[in-house]
mmCIF file of C-alpha atoms and ligand atoms in Angstrom:
data_model
loop_
_atom_site.group_PDB
_atom_site.id
_atom_site.type_symbol
_atom_site.label_atom_id
_atom_site.label_comp_id
_atom_site.label_asym_id
_atom_site.label_seq_id
_atom_site.Cartn_x
_atom_site.Cartn_y
_atom_site.Cartn_z
ATOM 1 C CA MET A 1 75.225 132.096 112.201
ATOM 2 C CA ASP A 2 76.579 133.651 109.003
ATOM 3 C CA ARG A 3 74.235 132.476 106.271
ATOM 4 C CA ASP A 4 74.672 135.425 103.880
ATOM 5 C CA ASN A 5 76.839 133.357 101.572
ATOM 6 C CA LYS A 6 75.452 130.211 100.033
ATOM 7 C CA VAL A 7 77.061 127.088 101.489
ATOM 8 C CA SER A 8 78.528 124.885 98.778
ATOM 9 C CA ILE A 9 76.704 121.712 97.842
ATOM 10 C CA THR A 10 79.803 119.592 98.530
ATOM 11 C CA VAL A 11 79.824 120.827 102.134
ATOM 12 C CA ILE A 12 76.096 120.124 102.511
ATOM 13 C CA ARG A 13 76.632 116.597 101.179
ATOM 14 C CA ARG A 14 79.204 115.908 103.909
ATOM 15 C CA LEU A 15 76.895 117.022 106.747
ATOM 16 C CA PRO A 16 74.795 113.826 106.910
ATOM 17 C CA LYS A 17 77.999 111.834 107.359
ATOM 18 C CA TYR A 18 79.170 114.037 110.258
ATOM 19 C CA TYR A 19 75.697 113.738 111.734
ATOM 20 C CA ARG A 20 75.766 109.940 111.509
ATOM 21 C CA TYR A 21 79.191 109.668 113.186
ATOM 22 C CA LEU A 22 78.226 112.104 115.927
ATOM 23 C CA GLY A 23 75.085 110.048 116.609
ATOM 24 C CA ASP A 24 77.252 106.914 116.936
ATOM 25 C CA LEU A 25 79.571 108.743 119.375
ATOM 26 C CA LEU A 26 76.632 109.933 121.471
ATOM 27 C CA ARG A 27 75.249 106.412 121.707
ATOM 28 C CA LYS A 28 78.685 105.288 122.960
ATOM 29 C CA GLY A 29 78.579 108.012 125.625
ATOM 30 C CA ILE A 30 81.437 110.049 124.101
ATOM 31 C CA ASN A 31 80.742 113.733 124.548
ATOM 32 C CA ARG A 32 83.887 115.462 123.380
ATOM 33 C CA ILE A 33 85.840 115.030 120.162
ATOM 34 C CA SER A 34 88.658 116.793 118.329
ATOM 35 C CA SER A 35 88.651 117.511 114.615
ATOM 36 C CA GLN A 36 91.618 115.100 114.361
ATOM 37 C CA GLN A 37 89.557 112.294 115.876
ATOM 38 C CA LEU A 38 86.618 113.164 113.633
ATOM 39 C CA SER A 39 89.046 113.099 110.710
ATOM 40 C CA LYS A 40 90.112 109.537 111.546
ATOM 41 C CA MET A 41 86.495 108.431 111.693
ATOM 42 C CA THR A 42 85.171 110.168 108.605
ATOM 43 C CA GLY A 43 88.183 110.115 106.279
ATOM 44 C CA PHE A 44 87.934 113.910 105.759
ATOM 45 C CA THR A 45 90.957 115.975 106.825
ATOM 46 C CA ALA A 46 90.797 117.848 110.138
ATOM 47 C CA SER A 47 91.102 121.202 108.368
ATOM 48 C CA GLN A 48 88.307 120.223 105.979
ATOM 49 C CA ILE A 49 86.069 119.421 108.934
ATOM 50 C CA ARG A 50 86.891 122.723 110.677
ATOM 51 C CA GLN A 51 86.231 124.624 107.448
ATOM 52 C CA ASP A 52 82.955 122.788 106.828
ATOM 53 C CA LEU A 53 81.638 123.490 110.300
ATOM 54 C CA ASN A 54 82.845 127.099 110.205
ATOM 55 C CA ASN A 55 80.335 127.692 107.421
ATOM 56 C CA PHE A 56 77.653 127.444 110.062
ATOM 57 C CA GLY A 57 79.373 129.371 112.809
ATOM 58 C CA GLY A 58 82.186 127.053 113.980
ATOM 59 C CA PHE A 59 81.125 125.059 116.980
ATOM 60 C CA GLY A 60 84.551 123.955 118.219
ATOM 61 C CA GLN A 61 86.781 125.547 120.810
ATOM 62 C CA GLN A 62 90.552 125.730 120.496
ATOM 63 C CA GLY A 63 92.114 123.119 122.793
ATOM 64 C CA TYR A 64 88.778 121.505 123.617
ATOM 65 C CA GLY A 65 87.433 120.238 120.308
ATOM 66 C CA TYR A 66 83.734 119.768 119.796
ATOM 67 C CA ASN A 67 80.965 119.052 122.256
ATOM 68 C CA VAL A 68 79.352 116.047 120.556
ATOM 69 C CA ASP A 69 75.849 116.570 121.896
ATOM 70 C CA GLU A 70 75.786 120.247 120.951
ATOM 71 C CA LEU A 71 77.249 119.663 117.492
ATOM 72 C CA TYR A 72 74.829 116.784 116.849
ATOM 73 C CA THR A 73 71.873 118.941 117.849
ATOM 74 C CA GLN A 74 73.051 121.890 115.751
ATOM 75 C CA LEU A 75 73.761 119.754 112.680
ATOM 76 C CA GLY A 76 70.343 118.149 113.113
ATOM 77 C CA LYS A 77 68.758 121.612 113.024
ATOM 78 C CA ILE A 78 70.837 122.647 110.013
ATOM 79 C CA LEU A 79 69.719 119.511 108.185
ATOM 80 C CA GLY A 80 66.098 120.150 109.190
ATOM 81 C CA LEU A 81 65.975 116.942 111.212
ATOM 82 C CA ASP A 82 64.469 118.676 114.227
ATOM 83 C CA LYS A 83 61.123 118.634 112.375
ATOM 84 C CA SER A 84 58.941 115.889 110.963
ATOM 85 C CA TYR A 85 57.670 115.508 107.423
ATOM 86 C CA ASN A 86 54.853 113.650 105.726
ATOM 87 C CA ALA A 87 55.763 111.722 102.571
ATOM 88 C CA VAL A 88 54.038 109.520 100.002
ATOM 89 C CA ILE A 89 55.464 106.959 97.601
ATOM 90 C CA ALA A 90 54.315 106.598 93.980
ATOM 91 C CA GLY A 91 55.078 103.101 92.677
ATOM 92 C CA ALA A 92 54.502 100.284 95.177
ATOM 93 C CA GLY A 93 56.717 97.682 93.499
ATOM 94 C CA ASN A 94 59.966 96.207 94.780
ATOM 95 C CA LEU A 95 61.711 99.455 95.595
ATOM 96 C CA GLY A 96 58.658 101.388 96.780
ATOM 97 C CA GLN A 97 57.797 98.597 99.191
ATOM 98 C CA ALA A 98 61.393 98.397 100.423
ATOM 99 C CA VAL A 99 61.458 102.134 101.146
ATOM 100 C CA ALA A 100 58.090 101.904 102.924
ATOM 101 C CA ASN A 101 59.314 98.909 104.913
ATOM 102 C CA TYR A 102 62.348 100.709 106.303
ATOM 103 C CA LYS A 103 61.335 102.139 109.657
ATOM 104 C CA GLY A 104 64.556 104.160 109.912
ATOM 105 C CA PHE A 105 63.153 106.959 107.718
ATOM 106 C CA GLU A 106 60.179 107.330 110.034
ATOM 107 C CA ASP A 107 62.461 107.293 113.088
ATOM 108 C CA ALA A 108 64.370 110.180 111.495
ATOM 109 C CA GLY A 109 61.126 112.157 111.096
ATOM 110 C CA PHE A 110 60.085 111.194 107.560
ATOM 111 C CA LYS A 111 56.716 109.498 107.805
ATOM 112 C CA VAL A 112 55.387 107.672 104.746
ATOM 113 C CA LEU A 113 51.613 108.086 105.013
ATOM 114 C CA SER A 114 50.626 106.108 101.930
ATOM 115 C CA LEU A 115 51.875 104.311 98.833
ATOM 116 C CA PHE A 116 50.161 104.752 95.477
ATOM 117 C CA ASP A 117 50.085 102.442 92.485
ATOM 118 C CA LYS A 118 48.060 101.828 89.337
ATOM 119 C CA ASN A 119 48.083 98.041 89.629
ATOM 120 C CA PRO A 120 44.653 96.930 90.999
ATOM 121 C CA LYS A 121 46.274 93.826 92.523
ATOM 122 C CA LEU A 122 48.341 95.997 94.847
ATOM 123 C CA ILE A 123 45.677 98.530 95.814
ATOM 124 C CA GLY A 124 44.327 97.880 99.308
ATOM 125 C CA LEU A 125 47.395 95.921 100.458
ATOM 126 C CA LYS A 126 49.491 97.193 103.342
ATOM 127 C CA ILE A 127 53.244 97.465 103.832
ATOM 128 C CA ARG A 128 53.708 97.498 107.611
ATOM 129 C CA ASP A 129 50.671 99.625 108.410
ATOM 130 C CA ILE A 130 50.955 101.767 105.277
ATOM 131 C CA GLU A 131 48.162 101.316 102.756
ATOM 132 C CA ILE A 132 48.619 101.139 98.992
ATOM 133 C CA ARG A 133 46.015 103.358 97.318
ATOM 134 C CA ASP A 134 44.989 104.025 93.720
ATOM 135 C CA VAL A 135 47.290 106.571 92.091
ATOM 136 C CA ASP A 136 44.181 108.380 90.803
ATOM 137 C CA GLU A 137 43.504 109.428 94.411
ATOM 138 C CA MET A 138 47.020 110.677 95.012
ATOM 139 C CA GLY A 139 46.561 114.402 94.301
ATOM 140 C CA ASP A 140 43.558 114.700 96.630
ATOM 141 C CA TYR A 141 45.287 112.665 99.319
ATOM 142 C CA ILE A 142 48.363 114.913 99.221
ATOM 143 C CA ARG A 143 46.240 118.053 99.510
ATOM 144 C CA ARG A 144 44.236 116.676 102.438
ATOM 145 C CA ASN A 145 47.160 115.314 104.443
ATOM 146 C CA ASN A 146 49.778 118.045 104.427
ATOM 147 C CA VAL A 147 52.272 115.962 102.447
ATOM 148 C CA GLU A 148 55.527 117.759 101.681
ATOM 149 C CA ILE A 149 57.712 115.027 100.202
ATOM 150 C CA GLY A 150 56.878 112.881 97.165
ATOM 151 C CA ILE A 151 58.938 109.767 96.513
ATOM 152 C CA ILE A 152 59.077 108.305 92.990
ATOM 153 C CA THR A 153 59.647 104.574 92.556
ATOM 154 C CA THR A 154 57.708 103.995 89.333
ATOM 155 C CA PRO A 155 59.315 102.923 86.048
ATOM 156 C CA LYS A 156 61.118 105.801 84.383
ATOM 157 C CA GLU A 157 58.452 106.126 81.658
ATOM 158 C CA ASN A 158 55.892 107.161 84.302
ATOM 159 C CA ALA A 159 58.132 109.295 86.482
ATOM 160 C CA GLN A 160 57.444 112.655 84.779
ATOM 161 C CA ASP A 161 53.654 112.095 85.046
ATOM 162 C CA ILE A 162 54.061 111.445 88.757
ATOM 163 C CA ALA A 163 56.205 114.573 89.122
ATOM 164 C CA GLU A 164 53.394 116.579 87.437
ATOM 165 C CA ILE A 165 50.836 115.253 89.934
ATOM 166 C CA TYR A 166 53.212 116.103 92.778
ATOM 167 C CA MET A 167 53.709 119.647 91.508
ATOM 168 C CA LYS A 168 49.974 120.249 90.989
ATOM 169 C CA SER A 169 49.077 119.009 94.454
ATOM 170 C CA GLY A 170 51.566 121.146 96.366
ATOM 171 C CA ILE A 171 54.470 118.783 97.043
ATOM 172 C CA LYS A 172 57.596 120.745 97.984
ATOM 173 C CA ALA A 173 60.314 118.128 97.594
ATOM 174 C CA ILE A 174 60.783 115.073 95.377
ATOM 175 C CA TRP A 175 63.002 112.105 96.224
ATOM 176 C CA ASN A 176 63.382 110.472 92.837
ATOM 177 C CA PHE A 177 64.636 106.913 92.377
ATOM 178 C CA ALA A 178 63.584 106.522 88.749
ATOM 179 C CA PRO A 179 66.457 106.825 86.261
ATOM 180 C CA ALA A 180 64.927 109.874 84.586
ATOM 181 C CA ASP A 181 65.923 113.545 84.504
ATOM 182 C CA LEU A 182 62.705 115.121 85.659
ATOM 183 C CA LYS A 183 61.584 118.605 84.747
ATOM 184 C CA VAL A 184 60.172 120.355 87.775
ATOM 185 C CA SER A 185 59.375 123.972 88.611
ATOM 186 C CA ASP A 186 61.927 126.118 90.438
ATOM 187 C CA GLU A 187 60.045 125.993 93.748
ATOM 188 C CA ILE A 188 60.446 122.215 93.993
ATOM 189 C CA VAL A 189 63.610 120.712 95.440
ATOM 190 C CA ILE A 190 64.544 117.395 93.924
ATOM 191 C CA GLU A 191 67.113 114.853 94.988
ATOM 192 C CA ASN A 192 67.888 111.962 92.646
ATOM 193 C CA VAL A 193 69.104 108.661 94.047
ATOM 194 C CA HIS A 194 70.849 106.459 91.545
ATOM 195 C CA LEU A 195 72.307 103.299 93.057
ATOM 196 C CA ASN A 196 73.601 102.397 89.592
ATOM 197 C CA GLU A 197 75.862 105.430 89.486
ATOM 198 C CA SER A 198 77.335 104.474 92.825
ATOM 199 C CA LEU A 199 77.797 100.877 91.646
ATOM 200 C CA PHE A 200 79.493 102.017 88.437
ATOM 201 C CA THR A 201 81.801 104.280 90.458
ATOM 202 C CA LEU A 202 82.668 101.273 92.612
ATOM 203 C CA SER A 203 83.403 99.352 89.442
ATOM 204 C CA TYR A 204 85.705 102.133 88.214
ATOM 205 C CA PHE A 205 87.707 102.080 91.446
ATOM 206 C CA LEU A 206 87.795 98.296 91.427
ATOM 207 C CA ASN A 207 89.528 98.594 88.080
ATOM 208 C CA ASN A 208 91.582 101.745 88.831
ATOM 209 C CA LYS A 209 92.705 101.311 92.407
ATOM 210 C CA SER A 210 95.432 103.969 92.223
ATOM 211 C CA ASP A 211 92.774 106.691 91.695
ATOM 212 C CA TYR A 212 90.913 105.681 94.836
ATOM 213 C CA SER A 213 90.616 107.889 97.904
ATOM 214 C CA ARG A 214 88.007 107.811 100.649
ATOM 215 C CA ASP A 215 87.062 111.527 100.440
HETATM 216 P P1 NAI B 301 58.609 97.448 89.962
HETATM 217 O O1 NAI B 301 58.175 97.093 88.579
HETATM 218 O O2 NAI B 301 58.720 96.354 90.976
HETATM 219 O O3 NAI B 301 57.638 98.573 90.563
HETATM 220 C C1 NAI B 301 57.154 99.666 89.828
HETATM 221 C C2 NAI B 301 55.732 99.920 90.297
HETATM 222 O O4 NAI B 301 55.289 101.149 89.729
HETATM 223 C C3 NAI B 301 54.744 98.857 89.877
HETATM 224 O O5 NAI B 301 54.046 98.363 90.985
HETATM 225 C C4 NAI B 301 53.833 99.556 88.879
HETATM 226 O O6 NAI B 301 52.506 99.069 88.915
HETATM 227 C C5 NAI B 301 53.919 100.969 89.386
HETATM 228 N N1 NAI B 301 53.529 101.991 88.422
HETATM 229 C C6 NAI B 301 53.797 102.050 87.107
HETATM 230 N N2 NAI B 301 53.283 103.160 86.575
HETATM 231 C C7 NAI B 301 52.667 103.819 87.564
HETATM 232 C C8 NAI B 301 51.948 105.044 87.639
HETATM 233 N N3 NAI B 301 51.761 105.823 86.583
HETATM 234 N N4 NAI B 301 51.472 105.417 88.839
HETATM 235 C C9 NAI B 301 51.659 104.642 89.927
HETATM 236 N N5 NAI B 301 52.317 103.481 89.920
HETATM 237 C C10 NAI B 301 52.828 103.080 88.752
HETATM 238 O O7 NAI B 301 59.986 98.204 89.787
HETATM 239 P P2 NAI B 301 61.137 98.443 90.881
HETATM 240 O O8 NAI B 301 62.156 97.392 90.786
HETATM 241 O O9 NAI B 301 60.510 98.718 92.191
HETATM 242 O O10 NAI B 301 61.778 99.790 90.340
HETATM 243 C C11 NAI B 301 61.036 100.989 90.399
HETATM 244 C C12 NAI B 301 61.844 102.146 89.854
HETATM 245 O O11 NAI B 301 62.996 102.346 90.622
HETATM 246 C C13 NAI B 301 62.328 101.951 88.408
HETATM 247 O O12 NAI B 301 62.284 103.202 87.767
HETATM 248 C C14 NAI B 301 63.756 101.477 88.585
HETATM 249 O O13 NAI B 301 64.544 101.794 87.481
HETATM 250 C C15 NAI B 301 64.140 102.320 89.791
HETATM 251 N N6 NAI B 301 65.243 101.788 90.579
HETATM 252 C C16 NAI B 301 66.109 102.721 91.014
HETATM 253 C C17 NAI B 301 67.142 102.364 91.803
HETATM 254 C C18 NAI B 301 68.017 103.474 92.248
HETATM 255 O O14 NAI B 301 69.081 103.254 92.704
HETATM 256 N N7 NAI B 301 67.597 104.678 92.140
HETATM 257 C C19 NAI B 301 67.397 101.002 92.213
HETATM 258 C C20 NAI B 301 66.378 100.070 91.757
HETATM 259 C C21 NAI B 301 65.338 100.484 90.962
#
């Protein structure tokens, strides 16, 4: 695999979509697919797909297409989905509870070990089997339980404080839902999820249909 050159972020952001479609194909028992067929499913052009996958060594064969099982497994490895990760959630309100409630993350290898909050009324409650603990205990808990991913679902005013606790206690990656631009050290990877931005983009296309494309 040629990994000397950095793969562009736009390519990386398409990989989860390929992975999802390949998983659907596997579940339907389809084990071979051409880039043209993948193009129809994903909305990306066939040459785009070939180029994207070539970044990682090009899994297809001329005249055959792609072996779905093999490509799915390889993409899973590239995305780091062949491992499992421990995560915690800071902020056990509406969104924090919803994230904890979704078993799909755990099925994909991302296990939420605990939620943390500062509201005494929430501390001690459980979401599925996941306990809500006092945020004051969060640093210690992270250090003792090999937690790599910290999720932030507190109000934006508290998000930087949570990020500081995460950094001090050895968290490696932050999945941030708070609408705040967090300052974190270079060793930490951070991914911001802003449903609002997606909604506002939808609104733009609703009002400017001629600009719309599925790519
Ligand atoms: P919420 O008010 O239901 O929950 C926030 C929770 O954080 C509360 O339980 C509160 O006690 C707790 N909290 C506050 N300060 C804390 C601290 N220092 N340590 C630990 N816990 C603390 O709010 P909701 O609706 O769940 O939203 C949470 C966050 O997610 C907000 O920042 C909101 O803007 C954001 N949000 C983001 C979305 C997105 O697309 N990224 C979508 C919806 C909400």
